[in-house]
Short mmCIF file of C-alpha atoms in Angstrom, two decimals:
data_model
loop_
_atom_site.label_atom_id
_atom_site.label_comp_id
_atom_site.label_asym_id
_atom_site.label_seq_id
_atom_site.Cartn_x
_atom_site.Cartn_y
_atom_site.Cartn_z
CA UNK A 1 -15.92 -8.26 12.93
CA UNK A 2 -19.06 -10.35 12.63
CA UNK A 3 -22.46 -9.04 13.79
CA UNK A 4 -25.27 -11.36 14.82
CA UNK A 5 -28.76 -9.93 15.05
CA UNK A 6 -30.99 -11.17 17.90
CA UNK A 7 -34.39 -10.08 19.21
CA UNK A 8 -32.71 -8.65 22.27
CA UNK A 9 -30.14 -6.66 20.35
CA UNK A 10 -27.09 -6.87 18.13
CA UNK A 11 -23.82 -8.31 19.36
CA UNK A 12 -20.36 -7.99 17.86
CA UNK A 13 -17.70 -10.63 17.94
CA UNK A 14 -14.35 -9.43 19.23
CA UNK A 15 -11.52 -11.02 17.26
CA UNK A 16 -8.69 -9.37 19.22
CA UNK A 17 -8.46 -11.88 22.09
CA UNK A 18 -4.69 -11.94 22.16
CA UNK A 19 -4.19 -8.24 22.93
CA UNK A 20 -3.02 -7.97 26.57
CA UNK A 21 -4.50 -4.51 27.15
CA UNK A 22 -7.92 -5.82 26.16
CA UNK A 23 -7.74 -8.83 28.48
CA UNK A 24 -10.12 -7.22 30.96
CA UNK A 25 -12.78 -7.29 28.29
CA UNK A 26 -12.52 -11.05 28.08
CA UNK A 27 -12.41 -12.06 31.75
CA UNK A 28 -16.17 -12.15 32.19
CA UNK A 29 -16.64 -13.86 28.85
CA UNK A 30 -14.47 -16.79 29.88
CA UNK A 31 -16.43 -17.19 33.10
CA UNK A 32 -19.71 -17.16 31.21
CA UNK A 33 -18.59 -19.64 28.54
CA UNK A 34 -19.33 -17.19 25.74
CA UNK A 35 -15.76 -16.16 25.03
CA UNK A 36 -16.11 -13.82 22.11
CA UNK A 37 -19.36 -11.84 22.38
CA UNK A 38 -19.29 -8.22 23.55
CA UNK A 39 -21.81 -5.41 23.46
CA UNK A 40 -18.89 -3.09 22.80
CA UNK A 41 -15.71 -3.96 20.98
CA UNK A 42 -12.14 -2.93 21.53
CA UNK A 43 -10.07 -1.58 18.67
CA UNK A 44 -6.45 -2.46 19.34
CA UNK A 45 -3.59 -0.42 17.88
CA UNK A 46 -0.51 -2.52 17.20
CA UNK A 47 1.58 0.60 16.70
CA UNK A 48 0.60 2.31 19.96
CA UNK A 49 -0.19 -0.85 21.93
CA UNK A 50 -3.38 0.73 23.26
CA UNK A 51 -7.11 0.28 22.88
CA UNK A 52 -9.07 2.96 21.10
CA UNK A 53 -10.69 5.34 23.66
CA UNK A 54 -13.84 5.47 21.60
CA UNK A 55 -14.69 2.15 23.21
CA UNK A 56 -14.57 2.91 26.95
CA UNK A 57 -15.60 -0.58 28.03
CA UNK A 58 -12.27 -1.85 26.75
CA UNK A 59 -10.05 0.54 28.69
CA UNK A 60 -7.75 -1.02 31.23
CA UNK A 61 -9.41 -1.64 34.56
CA UNK A 62 -12.99 -1.42 33.32
CA UNK A 63 -15.24 -4.44 33.45
CA UNK A 64 -16.94 -5.78 30.36
CA UNK A 65 -20.71 -6.23 30.55
CA UNK A 66 -21.87 -9.65 31.65
CA UNK A 67 -24.34 -11.33 29.35
CA UNK A 68 -27.47 -12.39 31.16
CA UNK A 69 -28.62 -15.99 31.04
CA UNK A 70 -31.35 -15.37 28.48
CA UNK A 71 -29.06 -13.67 26.01
CA UNK A 72 -26.34 -16.26 26.51
CA UNK A 73 -28.85 -19.04 26.01
CA UNK A 74 -30.07 -17.53 22.76
CA UNK A 75 -26.53 -17.19 21.48
CA UNK A 76 -25.57 -20.74 22.35
CA UNK A 77 -28.84 -22.07 20.94
CA UNK A 78 -28.21 -20.22 17.68
CA UNK A 79 -24.68 -21.57 17.42
CA UNK A 80 -25.67 -25.14 18.29
CA UNK A 81 -28.52 -25.00 15.78
CA UNK A 82 -26.10 -23.84 13.09
CA UNK A 83 -23.62 -26.59 13.95
CA UNK A 84 -26.36 -29.22 13.89
CA UNK A 85 -27.62 -27.89 10.57
CA UNK A 86 -24.15 -28.03 9.05
CA UNK A 87 -23.64 -31.56 10.35
CA UNK A 88 -26.92 -32.79 8.86
CA UNK A 89 -26.15 -31.00 5.61
CA UNK A 90 -22.77 -32.73 5.39
CA UNK A 91 -24.25 -36.15 6.14
CA UNK A 92 -27.10 -35.97 3.65
CA UNK A 93 -25.60 -33.71 0.99
CA UNK A 94 -22.26 -35.19 0.06
CA UNK A 95 -21.17 -33.87 -3.28
CA UNK A 96 -22.52 -35.99 -6.12
CA UNK A 97 -20.95 -33.80 -8.80
CA UNK A 98 -19.69 -35.78 -11.76
CA UNK A 99 -17.34 -34.69 -14.52
CA UNK A 100 -17.40 -36.26 -17.98
CA UNK A 101 -13.61 -36.42 -18.11
CA UNK A 102 -12.04 -37.68 -21.37
CA UNK A 103 -10.31 -41.05 -21.17
CA UNK A 104 -7.32 -39.86 -23.16
CA UNK A 105 -5.69 -36.89 -24.86
CA UNK A 106 -2.66 -35.98 -26.92
CA UNK A 107 -0.13 -33.34 -25.86
CA UNK A 108 2.83 -34.25 -28.07
CA UNK A 109 4.16 -32.32 -31.03
CA UNK A 110 2.22 -32.29 -34.28
CA UNK A 111 -0.69 -34.53 -35.18
CA UNK A 112 -1.72 -37.33 -32.78
CA UNK A 113 0.16 -40.58 -33.23
CA UNK A 114 0.37 -43.82 -31.23
CA UNK A 115 2.50 -43.78 -28.07
CA UNK A 116 5.71 -45.73 -27.83
CA UNK A 117 4.66 -47.80 -24.83
CA UNK A 118 8.10 -49.29 -24.20
CA UNK A 119 9.89 -48.50 -20.95
CA UNK A 120 13.45 -47.32 -21.45
CA UNK A 121 16.24 -46.96 -18.87
CA UNK A 122 17.25 -43.37 -18.23
CA UNK A 123 20.32 -41.71 -16.76
CA UNK A 124 20.73 -38.03 -15.92
CA UNK A 125 23.65 -36.52 -17.83
CA UNK A 126 23.91 -32.74 -17.82
CA UNK A 127 26.39 -31.54 -20.44
CA UNK A 128 29.61 -29.88 -19.26
CA UNK A 129 28.83 -26.84 -21.41
CA UNK A 130 25.54 -26.33 -19.54
CA UNK A 131 27.31 -26.41 -16.18
CA UNK A 132 29.84 -23.88 -17.44
CA UNK A 133 27.05 -21.69 -18.81
CA UNK A 134 25.46 -21.63 -15.35
CA UNK A 135 28.75 -20.56 -13.76
CA UNK A 136 29.28 -17.86 -16.37
CA UNK A 137 25.82 -16.45 -15.76
CA UNK A 138 26.32 -16.46 -11.99
CA UNK A 139 29.63 -14.62 -12.42
CA UNK A 140 28.12 -11.95 -14.63
CA UNK A 141 24.79 -11.65 -12.81
CA UNK A 142 23.70 -8.03 -12.53
CA UNK A 143 22.66 -6.91 -9.07
CA UNK A 144 21.56 -3.31 -9.30
CA UNK A 145 19.44 -2.86 -6.19
CA UNK A 146 20.34 -2.01 -2.62
CA UNK A 147 18.94 -3.76 0.42
CA UNK A 148 16.71 -1.55 2.55
CA UNK A 149 18.62 -0.52 5.67
CA UNK A 150 15.77 -1.34 8.01
CA UNK A 151 14.65 -4.62 6.36
CA UNK A 152 17.24 -7.30 7.19
CA UNK A 153 14.93 -10.29 6.75
CA UNK A 154 12.66 -11.92 4.12
CA UNK A 155 9.76 -9.48 4.57
CA UNK A 156 10.29 -8.04 1.07
CA UNK A 157 11.43 -11.34 -0.45
CA UNK A 158 14.91 -12.81 -0.78
CA UNK A 159 17.24 -10.17 0.76
CA UNK A 160 20.37 -9.05 -1.05
CA UNK A 161 22.85 -10.04 1.67
CA UNK A 162 21.55 -13.62 1.78
CA UNK A 163 21.28 -13.79 -2.00
CA UNK A 164 24.97 -12.92 -2.37
CA UNK A 165 25.93 -15.72 0.04
CA UNK A 166 23.90 -18.27 -1.88
CA UNK A 167 25.24 -17.03 -5.21
CA UNK A 168 28.80 -17.50 -3.94
CA UNK A 169 28.01 -21.03 -2.76
CA UNK A 170 26.32 -22.02 -6.03
CA UNK A 171 29.23 -20.61 -8.05
CA UNK A 172 32.22 -21.77 -6.00
CA UNK A 173 31.20 -24.65 -3.73
CA UNK A 174 28.22 -26.45 -5.20
CA UNK A 175 29.04 -29.64 -7.14
CA UNK A 176 26.24 -30.65 -9.50
CA UNK A 177 27.98 -33.91 -10.45
CA UNK A 178 27.81 -35.08 -6.84
CA UNK A 179 24.04 -34.65 -6.72
CA UNK A 180 23.59 -35.98 -10.23
CA UNK A 181 25.24 -39.22 -9.05
CA UNK A 182 23.00 -39.20 -5.99
CA UNK A 183 19.92 -39.08 -8.21
CA UNK A 184 21.30 -41.68 -10.62
CA UNK A 185 21.57 -44.10 -7.70
CA UNK A 186 17.81 -44.55 -8.13
CA UNK A 187 16.69 -46.66 -11.11
CA UNK A 188 15.10 -44.29 -13.61
CA UNK A 189 13.12 -44.80 -16.79
CA UNK A 190 11.06 -43.04 -19.43
CA UNK A 191 7.97 -44.02 -21.36
CA UNK A 192 5.53 -42.19 -23.59
CA UNK A 193 2.02 -41.34 -22.41
CA UNK A 194 -0.41 -39.17 -24.37
CA UNK A 195 2.37 -38.09 -26.69
CA UNK A 196 4.80 -37.01 -23.95
CA UNK A 197 8.01 -38.56 -22.67
CA UNK A 198 7.40 -39.22 -18.98
CA UNK A 199 10.39 -39.64 -16.66
CA UNK A 200 10.06 -41.65 -13.45
CA UNK A 201 12.06 -43.20 -10.64
CA UNK A 202 11.17 -46.86 -10.00
CA UNK A 203 12.71 -48.11 -6.76
CA UNK A 204 12.01 -51.63 -5.49
CA UNK A 205 12.58 -53.01 -1.97
CA UNK A 206 15.31 -55.56 -1.27
CA UNK A 207 14.38 -59.22 -0.92
CA UNK A 208 12.90 -60.41 2.36
CA UNK A 209 9.72 -58.37 2.72
CA UNK A 210 6.58 -60.49 2.75
CA UNK A 211 4.28 -57.67 1.68
CA UNK A 212 5.24 -55.22 -1.06
CA UNK A 213 2.80 -52.45 -2.02
CA UNK A 214 3.09 -50.26 -5.14
CA UNK A 215 3.22 -46.57 -4.21
CA UNK A 216 2.98 -43.58 -6.54
CA UNK A 217 4.71 -40.46 -5.16
CA UNK A 218 3.50 -37.21 -6.74
CA UNK A 219 5.55 -34.03 -6.28
CA UNK A 220 4.52 -30.40 -6.61
CA UNK A 221 5.81 -26.89 -7.35
CA UNK A 222 8.42 -25.52 -6.84
CA UNK A 223 9.74 -29.00 -6.19
CA UNK A 224 10.56 -32.04 -8.27
CA UNK A 225 11.46 -35.69 -7.67
CA UNK A 226 14.60 -34.65 -5.76
CA UNK A 227 12.27 -33.83 -2.86
CA UNK A 228 11.96 -37.59 -2.35
CA UNK A 229 15.64 -38.54 -2.27
CA UNK A 230 15.61 -39.05 1.53
CA UNK A 231 12.08 -40.44 1.66
CA UNK A 232 12.34 -43.18 -0.98
CA UNK A 233 14.96 -45.32 0.85
CA UNK A 234 12.77 -45.24 3.98
CA UNK A 235 9.76 -46.45 2.01
CA UNK A 236 11.57 -49.19 0.10
CA UNK A 237 13.62 -50.51 3.03
CA UNK A 238 11.77 -49.56 6.24
CA UNK A 239 13.55 -52.15 8.38
CA UNK A 240 16.89 -50.45 7.74
CA UNK A 241 15.43 -47.13 8.91
CA UNK A 242 13.62 -48.37 12.01
CA UNK A 243 10.17 -48.34 10.42
CA UNK A 244 9.25 -52.00 10.75
CA UNK A 245 9.50 -55.04 8.52
CA UNK A 246 5.89 -55.97 7.76
CA UNK A 247 5.38 -53.87 4.63
CA UNK A 248 7.68 -52.25 2.09
CA UNK A 249 6.80 -50.07 -0.87
CA UNK A 250 7.71 -50.38 -4.52
CA UNK A 251 8.01 -46.67 -5.26
CA UNK A 252 7.23 -44.97 -8.55
CA UNK A 253 8.03 -41.22 -8.54
CA UNK A 254 7.30 -39.58 -11.91
CA UNK A 255 8.15 -36.05 -12.98
CA UNK A 256 5.07 -34.01 -13.87
CA UNK A 257 5.11 -33.07 -17.59
CA UNK A 258 7.17 -29.89 -17.88
CA UNK A 259 9.06 -30.64 -14.65
CA UNK A 260 12.38 -32.42 -14.22
CA UNK A 261 13.06 -34.72 -17.15
CA UNK A 262 9.47 -35.15 -18.33
CA UNK A 263 8.60 -33.52 -21.64
CA UNK A 264 6.53 -30.35 -21.51
CA UNK A 265 3.19 -30.20 -23.26
CA UNK A 266 3.15 -28.89 -26.82
CA UNK A 267 -0.52 -27.98 -26.64
CA UNK A 268 -2.84 -26.11 -24.30
CA UNK A 269 -5.00 -27.93 -21.78
CA UNK A 270 -2.55 -30.04 -19.77
CA UNK A 271 -4.14 -29.46 -16.37
CA UNK A 272 -3.42 -31.19 -13.09
CA UNK A 273 -6.38 -33.47 -13.84
CA UNK A 274 -4.69 -34.58 -17.06
CA UNK A 275 -1.56 -35.25 -15.00
CA UNK A 276 -3.67 -37.49 -12.74
CA UNK A 277 -4.82 -39.44 -15.81
CA UNK A 278 -1.29 -39.71 -17.23
CA UNK A 279 0.09 -40.97 -13.91
CA UNK A 280 -2.76 -43.47 -13.62
CA UNK A 281 -1.92 -44.81 -17.08
CA UNK A 282 1.73 -45.06 -16.06
CA UNK A 283 0.82 -47.21 -13.05
CA UNK A 284 -1.88 -49.45 -14.55
CA UNK A 285 -1.14 -49.54 -18.29
CA UNK A 286 2.65 -49.31 -18.44
CA UNK A 287 3.70 -50.86 -15.13
CA UNK A 288 0.68 -53.20 -14.88
CA UNK A 289 -0.21 -52.61 -11.23
CA UNK A 290 -3.87 -53.63 -10.73
CA UNK A 291 -4.06 -51.38 -7.65
CA UNK A 292 -1.70 -49.00 -5.95
CA UNK A 293 -1.39 -46.42 -3.17
CA UNK A 294 -0.82 -42.77 -4.10
CA UNK A 295 0.79 -40.06 -1.95
CA UNK A 296 1.24 -36.37 -2.66
CA UNK A 297 1.79 -32.82 -1.46
CA UNK A 298 1.25 -29.47 -3.20
CA UNK A 299 0.20 -30.23 -6.83
CA UNK A 300 0.91 -33.85 -5.98
CA UNK A 301 -1.91 -33.77 -3.44
CA UNK A 302 -4.28 -32.46 -6.11
CA UNK A 303 -3.13 -35.23 -8.47
CA UNK A 304 -3.65 -37.86 -5.76
CA UNK A 305 -7.04 -36.46 -4.74
CA UNK A 306 -8.12 -36.29 -8.40
CA UNK A 307 -7.21 -39.95 -8.84
CA UNK A 308 -9.40 -40.76 -5.84
CA UNK A 309 -12.26 -38.97 -7.57
CA UNK A 310 -11.71 -40.33 -11.08
CA UNK A 311 -10.17 -43.78 -10.55
CA UNK A 312 -11.05 -45.08 -7.06
CA UNK A 313 -11.29 -48.64 -8.37
CA UNK A 314 -7.55 -48.56 -9.16
CA UNK A 315 -6.47 -47.35 -5.72
CA UNK A 316 -5.64 -49.04 -2.45
CA UNK A 317 -5.86 -45.59 -0.95
CA UNK A 318 -4.88 -41.93 -1.15
CA UNK A 319 -2.46 -40.29 1.29
CA UNK A 320 -2.08 -36.50 1.38
CA UNK A 321 0.24 -34.16 3.25
CA UNK A 322 -1.71 -31.19 1.91
CA UNK A 323 -5.49 -31.50 1.97
CA UNK A 324 -7.08 -28.74 -0.06
CA UNK A 325 -10.49 -27.64 1.19
CA UNK A 326 -13.55 -27.90 -1.03
CA UNK A 327 -14.52 -24.24 -0.96
CA UNK A 328 -17.31 -24.93 -3.46
CA UNK A 329 -19.17 -26.80 -0.71
CA UNK A 330 -21.25 -24.45 1.50
CA UNK A 331 -20.59 -26.56 4.58
CA UNK A 332 -16.87 -25.79 4.39
CA UNK A 333 -17.40 -22.05 4.63
CA UNK A 334 -20.08 -22.33 7.33
CA UNK A 335 -17.87 -24.53 9.48
CA UNK A 336 -14.96 -22.14 8.99
CA UNK A 337 -17.06 -19.18 10.13
CA UNK A 338 -18.37 -20.95 13.22
CA UNK A 339 -14.98 -22.53 13.94
CA UNK A 340 -13.30 -19.14 13.87
CA UNK A 341 -15.36 -18.00 16.86
CA UNK A 342 -16.24 -21.25 18.61
CA UNK A 343 -13.43 -23.64 17.63
CA UNK A 344 -14.21 -26.19 20.34
CA UNK A 345 -17.73 -26.61 18.95
CA UNK A 346 -16.43 -27.51 15.49
CA UNK A 347 -12.91 -28.90 15.81
CA UNK A 348 -12.00 -31.84 18.00
CA UNK A 349 -8.22 -31.52 17.92
CA UNK A 350 -6.70 -28.85 20.22
CA UNK A 351 -4.26 -27.98 17.43
CA UNK A 352 -7.12 -25.93 15.94
CA UNK A 353 -8.13 -24.17 19.17
CA UNK A 354 -7.03 -20.86 17.62
CA UNK A 355 -8.42 -21.53 14.14
CA UNK A 356 -9.06 -18.27 12.31
CA UNK A 357 -10.53 -17.95 8.83
CA UNK A 358 -9.48 -14.30 8.78
CA UNK A 359 -5.89 -15.21 9.56
CA UNK A 360 -5.84 -17.96 6.92
CA UNK A 361 -7.33 -15.71 4.27
CA UNK A 362 -4.88 -12.92 5.07
CA UNK A 363 -1.96 -15.35 4.83
CA UNK A 364 -3.18 -16.71 1.49
CA UNK A 365 -3.64 -13.23 0.05
CA UNK A 366 -0.17 -12.23 1.22
CA UNK A 367 1.50 -15.37 -0.13
CA UNK A 368 -0.43 -16.05 -3.33
CA UNK A 369 0.88 -13.33 -5.63
CA UNK A 370 2.96 -15.95 -7.45
CA UNK A 371 -0.20 -18.01 -8.02
CA UNK A 372 -2.08 -15.19 -9.69
CA UNK A 373 0.63 -14.38 -12.21
CA UNK A 374 1.32 -18.07 -12.93
CA UNK A 375 -2.39 -18.72 -13.40
CA UNK A 376 -2.74 -15.81 -15.83
CA UNK A 377 0.51 -14.94 -17.66
CA UNK A 378 3.05 -17.70 -16.90
CA UNK A 379 5.04 -17.09 -20.08
CA UNK A 380 5.75 -13.48 -19.07
CA UNK A 381 7.41 -14.17 -15.73
CA UNK A 382 8.85 -17.44 -17.00
CA UNK A 383 11.07 -15.76 -19.60
CA UNK A 384 12.99 -13.74 -17.02
CA UNK A 385 13.38 -16.63 -14.59
CA UNK A 386 14.56 -18.96 -17.35
CA UNK A 387 17.26 -16.46 -18.34
CA UNK A 388 18.63 -15.60 -14.89
CA UNK A 389 19.84 -18.26 -12.44
CA UNK A 390 20.04 -15.63 -9.70
CA UNK A 391 16.45 -14.60 -10.33
CA UNK A 392 15.42 -18.25 -10.27
CA UNK A 393 17.26 -18.74 -6.98
CA UNK A 394 15.46 -15.80 -5.37
CA UNK A 395 12.05 -16.85 -6.73
CA UNK A 396 12.20 -20.49 -5.66
CA UNK A 397 14.41 -20.07 -2.59
CA UNK A 398 11.97 -17.65 -0.98
CA UNK A 399 9.22 -20.30 -1.21
CA UNK A 400 11.36 -22.85 0.60
CA UNK A 401 11.72 -20.31 3.39
CA UNK A 402 8.19 -18.99 3.87
CA UNK A 403 6.36 -22.22 3.07
CA UNK A 404 8.43 -24.25 5.52
CA UNK A 405 7.41 -21.93 8.35
CA UNK A 406 5.77 -18.50 7.93
CA UNK A 407 7.76 -17.17 10.89
CA UNK A 408 10.98 -17.65 8.91
CA UNK A 409 10.17 -14.44 7.06
CA UNK A 410 11.55 -12.66 10.14
CA UNK A 411 14.92 -14.44 9.99
CA UNK A 412 17.88 -12.84 8.22
CA UNK A 413 18.70 -16.13 6.48
CA UNK A 414 15.04 -17.04 5.98
CA UNK A 415 15.53 -20.13 8.14
CA UNK A 416 16.52 -21.92 4.94
CA UNK A 417 19.25 -23.96 6.60
CA UNK A 418 17.27 -25.01 9.64
CA UNK A 419 15.95 -28.07 7.83
CA UNK A 420 17.76 -28.03 4.47
CA UNK A 421 21.33 -27.56 3.33
CA UNK A 422 22.29 -25.05 0.67
CA UNK A 423 23.19 -27.97 -1.58
CA UNK A 424 19.74 -29.54 -1.23
CA UNK A 425 17.84 -26.39 -2.14
CA UNK A 426 20.27 -25.60 -4.95
CA UNK A 427 19.79 -29.08 -6.40
CA UNK A 428 16.04 -28.47 -6.64
CA UNK A 429 16.77 -25.15 -8.38
CA UNK A 430 19.50 -26.62 -10.60
CA UNK A 431 17.06 -29.22 -11.95
CA UNK A 432 14.75 -26.39 -13.00
CA UNK A 433 17.68 -24.52 -14.52
CA UNK A 434 19.31 -27.30 -16.52
CA UNK A 435 15.99 -28.57 -17.89
CA UNK A 436 14.57 -25.07 -18.47
CA UNK A 437 11.51 -26.16 -16.49
CA UNK A 438 10.40 -22.98 -14.81
CA UNK A 439 8.16 -21.62 -17.58
CA UNK A 440 6.36 -24.90 -18.46
CA UNK A 441 6.01 -25.74 -14.77
CA UNK A 442 4.18 -22.45 -14.23
CA UNK A 443 1.80 -23.17 -17.10
CA UNK A 444 0.27 -25.94 -15.00
CA UNK A 445 -1.37 -23.21 -12.91
CA UNK A 446 -3.00 -21.54 -15.89
CA UNK A 447 -4.14 -24.81 -17.45
CA UNK A 448 -5.62 -26.03 -14.16
CA UNK A 449 -7.41 -22.88 -13.04
CA UNK A 450 -8.67 -22.12 -16.54
CA UNK A 451 -10.06 -25.62 -16.97
CA UNK A 452 -13.82 -25.15 -17.58
CA UNK A 453 -14.56 -28.03 -15.21
CA UNK A 454 -12.25 -26.82 -12.41
CA UNK A 455 -15.05 -26.03 -9.94
CA UNK A 456 -16.82 -29.28 -10.77
CA UNK A 457 -13.63 -31.21 -10.10
CA UNK A 458 -13.26 -29.39 -6.79
CA UNK A 459 -16.80 -30.34 -5.80
CA UNK A 460 -16.44 -34.03 -6.70
CA UNK A 461 -16.35 -36.48 -3.80
CA UNK A 462 -13.19 -38.55 -3.39
CA UNK A 463 -14.57 -42.02 -2.63
CA UNK A 464 -11.18 -43.74 -2.29
CA UNK A 465 -10.07 -44.41 1.32
CA UNK A 466 -8.00 -41.35 2.15
CA UNK A 467 -5.46 -40.51 4.82
CA UNK A 468 -4.23 -37.02 5.69
CA UNK A 469 -1.05 -36.06 7.50
CA UNK A 470 -1.50 -32.44 8.57
CA UNK A 471 1.66 -30.39 9.11
CA UNK A 472 0.92 -27.25 11.16
CA UNK A 473 2.96 -24.77 9.10
CA UNK A 474 1.51 -25.74 5.72
CA UNK A 475 -0.31 -23.22 3.57
CA UNK A 476 -3.84 -24.34 4.43
CA UNK A 477 -5.32 -25.21 7.82
CA UNK A 478 -7.12 -28.51 7.23
CA UNK A 479 -9.00 -29.78 10.29
CA UNK A 480 -10.59 -33.14 9.60
CA UNK A 481 -14.04 -31.65 10.18
CA UNK A 482 -13.57 -29.55 7.03
CA UNK A 483 -12.62 -32.59 4.96
CA UNK A 484 -15.24 -35.19 5.86
CA UNK A 485 -17.83 -34.06 3.34
CA UNK A 486 -15.38 -33.99 0.39
CA UNK A 487 -13.43 -37.22 0.84
CA UNK A 488 -13.67 -40.69 2.34
CA UNK A 489 -11.39 -39.79 5.24
CA UNK A 490 -10.31 -42.94 7.09
CA UNK A 491 -7.02 -41.76 8.64
CA UNK A 492 -5.99 -38.37 10.01
CA UNK A 493 -2.84 -37.29 11.86
CA UNK A 494 -1.86 -33.88 13.22
CA UNK A 495 1.92 -33.58 13.25
CA UNK A 496 3.81 -31.53 15.83
CA UNK A 497 5.99 -29.63 13.35
CA UNK A 498 6.59 -29.25 9.66
CA UNK A 499 5.44 -27.24 6.70
CA UNK A 500 4.69 -27.46 3.01
CA UNK A 501 7.67 -29.58 1.93
CA UNK A 502 7.08 -32.49 4.30
CA UNK A 503 8.86 -35.17 2.25
CA UNK A 504 11.92 -32.92 2.00
CA UNK A 505 11.84 -31.47 5.51
CA UNK A 506 10.67 -34.37 7.72
CA UNK A 507 10.88 -37.52 5.58
CA UNK A 508 10.79 -39.99 8.46
CA UNK A 509 7.72 -38.36 10.03
CA UNK A 510 5.91 -38.55 6.70
CA UNK A 511 7.08 -42.12 6.07
CA UNK A 512 5.78 -43.25 9.46
CA UNK A 513 2.34 -41.87 8.67
CA UNK A 514 2.26 -43.44 5.21
CA UNK A 515 3.06 -46.83 6.77
CA UNK A 516 0.33 -46.37 9.38
CA UNK A 517 -2.20 -45.53 6.69
CA UNK A 518 -1.11 -48.46 4.53
CA UNK A 519 -1.46 -50.82 7.50
CA UNK A 520 -5.08 -49.75 7.86
CA UNK A 521 -5.72 -50.56 4.21
CA UNK A 522 -4.04 -53.98 3.92
#
């Protein structure tokens, strides 16, 4: 509840608009264009499906009090004044925070030494003994718990019945060599940057395209470059996939250090901002692109956004399918508060007509337990996950369920095969397993959130032209109005469906938006 004090009294905002029994309390409000103010508030019981009788004005059949014109005018005037104040604040107080970020670092083993700047061809070759070790561990995996009789879905995490099905598939039907060959169809290379071996895919378009644009694709957690295996062909040969013939991309998709086939840091301090610097060096110093476009989701979106803040002169533009809000900026929080109660006054797109800060915060608290442990003690949880393929499957697989669509938590199979195949998800997990990535990948959270300049980085303005493709089931609701004061937003699209793993789930939808954004920049 939110109370607003006025000369004529105190009003309370009713946040339970969707409860059918309380609908009578909202009828008059709709007619008076002040939808969410009540002198008395209903307290709805989900369990009993009734309103609390301590609030008689909310009982079925009783009419809510009608706000008189004077009170309604004061309320609207207060809200409009706040909105105007926020707007002026955003226009005249864009973040001018600067960070004195080092131009280089060294994260290799031992004392600093010069990088080997050569670019070497790379081929994925998992040893037969490692494949057999995985099968042996799956066979002997210890499952000592019982599934709760009245919890058939993903409410408690990856349920036992579904876990056993996936274990059987991974052990008896999954063919790593098939997917290894699929990945090796992309040209791959390694080079050394800041003391670390960096792995990357470098896919070029076929001859015939008049305009070719370099594009850096940045992945996140718990993904890796395999997320892009359907997207890359669409970007490099759009004509073949019905995406036009005016522009094609020369795609560079590197593995974050500690992910995939990139070497993990040997020293503390490798934050996501260091990753942004390493990837920038890869594009401009190793591959000699004077300017390039960068696209990312999850950590990849933070990498891309950081490049827009640190190296805008090297970018054609930044495209994000996850736009993190600048919570260090007061205007963000103020707009969220007002938008939660008067969405039409703050947000233009009807997709945010039911925007709720309370709902978003509750979802983040419920789903961010992994983040807290990875940002504090990654080596503790990492040991167990690195030793148990079944544990790794449950830990990562659950994210591909809930983060694709929060409602999938209510499905017995977690909705995992609605957009992905078992083989696709298991390939993501197998890459973590064979490379022993899970522990170093989790360290990125600690290094990033413990960076002394983290809040300053968050408050920096991204001056590079930036496009956002918003997928409605992603982790963060990102209306464009909450982004304008933190980035140079020149392109914004609200998609009809999709969640956190857009490149993996809806590659053509994402590709279409990247092409639209690129067209606006060329």
